[in-house]
DNA sequence: CCGCATCCGATCAGATACTG
DNA sequence: CAGTATCTGATCGGATGCGG
């Protein structure tokens, strides 16, 4: 199997700096919290800060804020502050964010599908060791 | 757009522990080095330890060993030790590993495609701040 | 050649306390 | 409600040195 990865010019011809950037990008975008938030917002449409916090299992307020900021910075979502008291801030995925969610769909399904097999493999490995 | 993510039962019905596991799995599998190694082995077929090290830009020997071990533990690749002197160890993706690479293909392409847009978004954001 | 063990600085992430 | 600021333990990751 050859061209499973990208349109795939031979690897040697890919500019290492692009690889670097793509990789860094994926590294952050594939981040634990980013993925969960992405998932919630895909389902939920527009959501408030606290709603996302409640929807994402064990996230701390700090990580929620931080991750949302990064996603906003990357253009994955919009942040709308309503000047009311008490404050209300809405988050909503952009087209870019929705596209990313879609791209991740394959990985998510893969993980879900092969989870058992992987856990089995781990038990096996740990036993032999 | 509703069911971009999985076969998608309403989120409330997903077992949180499965979410947890899938997430953890993705977190590690989407790891910087794991992805690069996955890519190299997809292209290269069977490769020696040192060959992978050379192919992956800035990886340290420690991280290479560590990442390869984790991938082996997860059943993503096989590790074959040839009892010769000097030692020779071959690594090769399993079907599981190849499947993962394929699943990541979409994300990779997405990242490559939208890299410019994201960088622009970041410059924008940083300027306003 | 392949890999393990150790040390150490850097970064991450939770808990807590405080503000408009 | 939606943050910011600070402290602290945990983890990551590179560098170095040694061993089969």
Coordinates of C-alpha atoms (C1' of nucleotides) in Angstrom, one line a residue:
Chain A
X1 CA 0.0 0.0 0.0
X2 CA 1.6 3.2 -1.2
X3 CA -0.4 6.4 -1.2
X4 CA -2.4 6.0 1.9
X5 CA -1.1 9.4 3.1
X6 CA -1.7 12.7 1.2
X7 CA -1.7 13.2 -2.5
X8 CA 1.8 11.9 -1.6
X9 CA 4.8 13.1 -3.6
X10 CA 7.7 11.0 -2.4
X11 CA 8.5 12.1 1.1
X12 CA 11.9 13.4 0.3
X13 CA 10.4 16.1 -1.8
X14 CA 8.1 17.5 0.8
X15 CA 9.4 20.7 2.3
X16 CA 10.4 19.8 5.9
X17 CA 9.1 23.1 7.1
X18 CA 5.7 22.4 5.8
X19 CA 5.8 19.0 7.4
X20 CA 6.8 20.7 10.6
X21 CA 4.0 23.1 10.5
X22 CA 1.4 20.6 9.5
X23 CA 2.6 18.4 12.3
X24 CA 2.5 21.1 14.9
X25 CA -0.9 22.0 13.7
X26 CA -2.2 18.5 14.0
X27 CA -0.5 18.1 17.4
X28 CA -2.5 21.0 18.8
X29 CA -5.7 20.4 16.9
X30 CA -5.7 16.7 17.9
X31 CA -5.3 17.8 21.5
X32 CA -7.5 16.0 24.0
X33 CA -9.7 19.0 25.0
X34 CA -9.9 20.5 21.5
X35 CA -11.4 17.3 20.2
X36 CA -14.0 17.0 22.9
X37 CA -15.0 20.6 22.5
X38 CA -15.1 20.2 18.8
X39 CA -17.4 17.3 19.2
X40 CA -19.8 19.1 21.6
X41 CA -20.0 22.2 19.4
X42 CA -20.7 20.1 16.4
X43 CA -23.6 18.5 18.2
X44 CA -24.7 21.6 20.1
X45 CA -24.4 24.4 17.6
X46 CA -24.1 27.6 19.6
X47 CA -23.2 27.0 23.2
X48 CA -22.3 29.1 26.3
X49 CA -19.1 28.9 28.1
X50 CA -20.6 27.1 31.1
X51 CA -22.6 24.8 28.9
X52 CA -19.5 23.5 27.2
X53 CA -17.9 23.1 30.5
X54 CA -20.7 21.0 31.7
X55 CA -20.8 18.9 28.5
X56 CA -17.1 18.1 28.6
X57 CA -16.5 15.5 31.3
X58 CA -13.4 16.4 33.4
X59 CA -12.2 19.7 32.0
X60 CA -11.0 22.4 34.4
X61 CA -12.1 26.0 33.9
X62 CA -8.5 26.9 33.1
X63 CA -8.2 24.4 30.3
X64 CA -11.6 25.3 28.9
X65 CA -10.7 28.9 28.6
X66 CA -7.3 28.2 27.2
X67 CA -8.5 25.7 24.7
X68 CA -11.3 27.9 23.5
X69 CA -8.9 30.8 23.0
X70 CA -6.6 28.7 20.9
X71 CA -9.4 27.5 18.8
X72 CA -10.6 31.0 18.4
X73 CA -7.2 32.1 17.4
X74 CA -7.0 29.3 14.8
X75 CA -10.3 30.4 13.4
X76 CA -12.1 27.2 14.4
X77 CA -14.8 29.0 16.3
X78 CA -16.2 32.4 17.0
X79 CA -16.6 34.0 20.4
X80 CA -19.5 36.4 20.9
X81 CA -19.7 38.4 24.1
X82 CA -23.1 39.8 24.9
X83 CA -22.8 42.9 27.0
X84 CA -25.4 42.0 29.6
X85 CA -25.4 41.3 33.3
X86 CA -24.6 38.6 34.1
X87 CA -22.2 38.2 31.2
X88 CA -23.0 35.7 28.5
X89 CA -20.5 34.4 25.9
X90 CA -21.5 32.2 23.0
X91 CA -19.2 29.9 21.1
X92 CA -19.9 28.5 17.7
X93 CA -17.9 26.6 15.2
X94 CA -16.9 28.3 11.9
X95 CA -16.9 26.5 8.6
X96 CA -13.2 25.7 9.3
X97 CA -14.0 24.2 12.6
X98 CA -16.8 22.1 11.1
X99 CA -14.5 20.9 8.4
X100 CA -12.0 19.8 11.0
X101 CA -14.6 17.9 12.9
X102 CA -15.5 16.2 9.7
X103 CA -11.9 15.3 9.0
X104 CA -11.6 13.9 12.5
X105 CA -14.6 11.8 12.0
X106 CA -12.5 9.0 10.4
X107 CA -10.1 8.9 13.3
X108 CA -12.8 8.9 15.9
X109 CA -14.5 6.0 14.2
X110 CA -11.3 4.2 13.9
X111 CA -10.5 4.6 17.6
X112 CA -14.0 3.5 18.5
X113 CA -13.9 0.5 16.3
X114 CA -10.5 -0.8 17.3
X115 CA -10.5 0.1 20.9
X116 CA -11.0 -3.4 22.0
X117 CA -8.3 -4.8 19.8
X118 CA -5.9 -2.2 21.1
X119 CA -6.7 -2.9 24.7
X120 CA -6.2 -6.6 24.1
X121 CA -2.9 -5.9 22.5
X122 CA -1.8 -3.9 25.5
X123 CA -2.8 -6.6 27.9
X124 CA -0.9 -9.1 25.8
X125 CA 2.2 -6.9 25.7
X126 CA 2.2 -6.1 29.4
X127 CA 1.9 -9.8 30.3
X128 CA 4.8 -10.8 28.2
X129 CA 6.9 -8.0 29.8
Chain B
X1 CA -25.1 20.1 9.9
X2 CA -25.8 17.4 12.4
X3 CA -24.2 14.0 12.2
X4 CA -20.7 15.0 11.1
X5 CA -19.3 13.0 13.9
X6 CA -19.8 9.2 14.3
X7 CA -22.8 7.1 13.6
X8 CA -23.9 9.5 16.3
X9 CA -26.4 8.5 18.9
X10 CA -27.3 11.6 20.9
X11 CA -24.2 12.4 22.9
X12 CA -26.0 11.9 26.2
X13 CA -26.3 8.2 25.5
X14 CA -22.6 7.6 24.9
X15 CA -21.0 5.8 27.7
X16 CA -18.6 8.3 29.3
X17 CA -16.0 5.7 29.9
X18 CA -15.9 4.8 26.2
X19 CA -15.5 8.5 25.4
X20 CA -12.8 8.6 27.9
X21 CA -11.0 5.7 26.4
X22 CA -11.4 6.8 22.8
X23 CA -10.2 10.1 23.8
X24 CA -7.1 8.9 25.6
X25 CA -6.4 6.7 22.7
X26 CA -6.7 9.5 20.2
X27 CA -4.6 11.7 22.4
X28 CA -1.7 9.3 22.3
X29 CA -2.1 8.1 18.8
X30 CA -2.3 11.7 17.6
X31 CA 1.0 12.4 19.3
X32 CA 3.6 14.3 17.3
X33 CA 6.1 11.6 17.0
X34 CA 3.6 8.8 16.5
X35 CA 2.2 10.5 13.5
X36 CA 5.5 11.1 11.9
X37 CA 6.6 7.5 12.4
X38 CA 3.3 6.3 11.1
X39 CA 3.9 8.3 8.0
X40 CA 7.4 7.1 7.5
X41 CA 6.5 3.5 7.9
X42 CA 3.5 3.8 5.6
X43 CA 5.9 5.0 2.9
X44 CA 8.9 2.9 3.8
X45 CA 7.4 -0.5 4.5
X46 CA 9.9 -2.3 6.8
X47 CA 12.5 -0.1 8.4
X48 CA 15.3 -0.3 10.8
X49 CA 15.5 1.6 14.0
X50 CA 18.2 3.9 12.7
X51 CA 16.5 4.4 9.4
X52 CA 13.4 5.7 11.1
X53 CA 15.5 7.9 13.2
X54 CA 17.1 9.4 10.1
X55 CA 13.8 9.8 8.4
X56 CA 12.1 11.7 11.2
X57 CA 13.5 15.1 11.4
X58 CA 14.3 16.2 15.0
X59 CA 13.5 13.1 17.0
X60 CA 15.8 12.1 19.8
X61 CA 16.8 8.5 20.4
X62 CA 14.9 8.5 23.6
X63 CA 11.6 9.6 22.0
X64 CA 12.1 7.2 19.1
X65 CA 12.5 4.2 21.4
X66 CA 9.7 5.3 23.6
X67 CA 7.2 6.0 20.8
X68 CA 8.1 2.8 19.0
X69 CA 7.4 0.8 22.2
X70 CA 4.1 2.4 22.7
X71 CA 3.1 1.7 19.2
X72 CA 4.2 -1.9 19.5
X73 CA 2.2 -2.2 22.7
X74 CA -0.9 -0.8 21.0
X75 CA -0.4 -3.3 18.2
X76 CA 0.3 -0.7 15.6
X77 CA 3.6 -2.2 14.5
X78 CA 5.7 -5.3 14.9
X79 CA 9.3 -5.3 16.2
X80 CA 11.6 -7.9 14.9
X81 CA 15.0 -8.5 16.5
X82 CA 17.5 -10.2 14.3
X83 CA 20.1 -12.0 16.5
X84 CA 23.1 -10.8 14.6
X85 CA 26.1 -8.7 15.3
X86 CA 25.8 -5.8 15.1
X87 CA 22.1 -6.0 16.2
X88 CA 19.4 -5.3 13.6
X89 CA 15.9 -4.5 14.5
X90 CA 13.1 -4.1 12.0
X91 CA 9.8 -2.3 12.4
X92 CA 6.8 -2.7 10.3
X93 CA 3.2 -1.5 10.5
X94 CA 0.5 -4.0 11.2
X95 CA -2.9 -3.9 9.5
X96 CA -4.1 -1.9 12.5
X97 CA -1.3 0.6 12.1
X98 CA -2.0 0.9 8.3
X99 CA -5.7 1.5 9.1
X100 CA -4.8 4.2 11.5
X101 CA -2.6 5.9 9.0
X102 CA -5.4 5.8 6.5
X103 CA -7.9 7.2 9.1
X104 CA -5.4 10.1 9.7
X105 CA -5.1 10.8 6.1
X106 CA -8.2 13.0 6.2
X107 CA -6.9 15.1 9.0
X108 CA -3.5 15.4 7.4
X109 CA -5.0 16.6 4.2
X110 CA -7.2 19.0 6.1
X111 CA -4.2 20.5 7.9
X112 CA -2.2 20.8 4.8
X113 CA -5.1 22.4 2.9
X114 CA -6.1 24.9 5.6
X115 CA -2.6 25.7 6.9
X116 CA -2.5 29.1 5.3
X117 CA -6.0 30.1 6.4
X118 CA -5.1 29.1 10.0
X119 CA -1.9 31.0 10.0
X120 CA -3.7 34.1 8.6
X121 CA -6.3 33.7 11.3
X122 CA -3.6 33.6 14.0
X123 CA -1.9 36.7 12.7
X124 CA -5.2 38.5 12.7
X125 CA -6.0 37.4 16.2
X126 CA -2.5 38.3 17.6
X127 CA -2.7 41.7 16.0
X128 CA -6.0 42.6 17.6
X129 CA -4.7 41.5 20.9
Chain C
dC1 C1' 23.6 -0.9 16.3
dC2 C1' 20.1 -0.7 19.5
dG3 C1' 18.6 0.6 23.7
dC4 C1' 18.4 1.6 28.8
dA5 C1' 19.2 4.7 32.9
dT6 C1' 19.7 9.1 34.8
dC7 C1' 19.7 14.0 35.4
dC8 C1' 17.5 18.3 34.6
dG9 C1' 15.2 22.2 32.6
dA10 C1' 10.8 23.4 30.4
dT11 C1' 6.1 23.0 29.8
dC12 C1' 1.5 21.2 31.2
dA13 C1' -2.5 21.0 34.0
dG14 C1' -5.2 21.1 38.3
dA15 C1' -6.6 23.7 42.5
dT16 C1' -7.4 27.9 44.6
dA17 C1' -8.4 32.7 45.1
dC18 C1' -10.0 37.0 43.2
dT19 C1' -12.6 40.4 39.7
dG20 C1' -16.0 43.0 36.3
Chain D
dC1 C1' -21.3 34.2 34.6
dA2 C1' -17.0 34.2 32.6
dG3 C1' -13.1 34.9 33.1
dT4 C1' -7.7 36.2 35.1
dA5 C1' -3.7 35.3 38.2
dT6 C1' -0.8 32.5 40.9
dC7 C1' 1.1 28.4 43.0
dT8 C1' 2.4 23.5 42.7
dG9 C1' 2.9 18.8 41.5
dA10 C1' 3.3 16.0 37.3
dT11 C1' 4.9 15.0 32.9
dC12 C1' 7.6 15.7 28.7
dG13 C1' 11.6 15.7 26.3
dG14 C1' 16.6 16.6 25.4
dA15 C1' 21.5 15.4 26.7
dT16 C1' 24.7 12.4 28.4
dG17 C1' 26.8 8.1 29.7
dC18 C1' 26.9 3.1 29.8
dG19 C1' 25.9 -1.9 28.2
dG20 C1' 24.8 -6.2 25.2

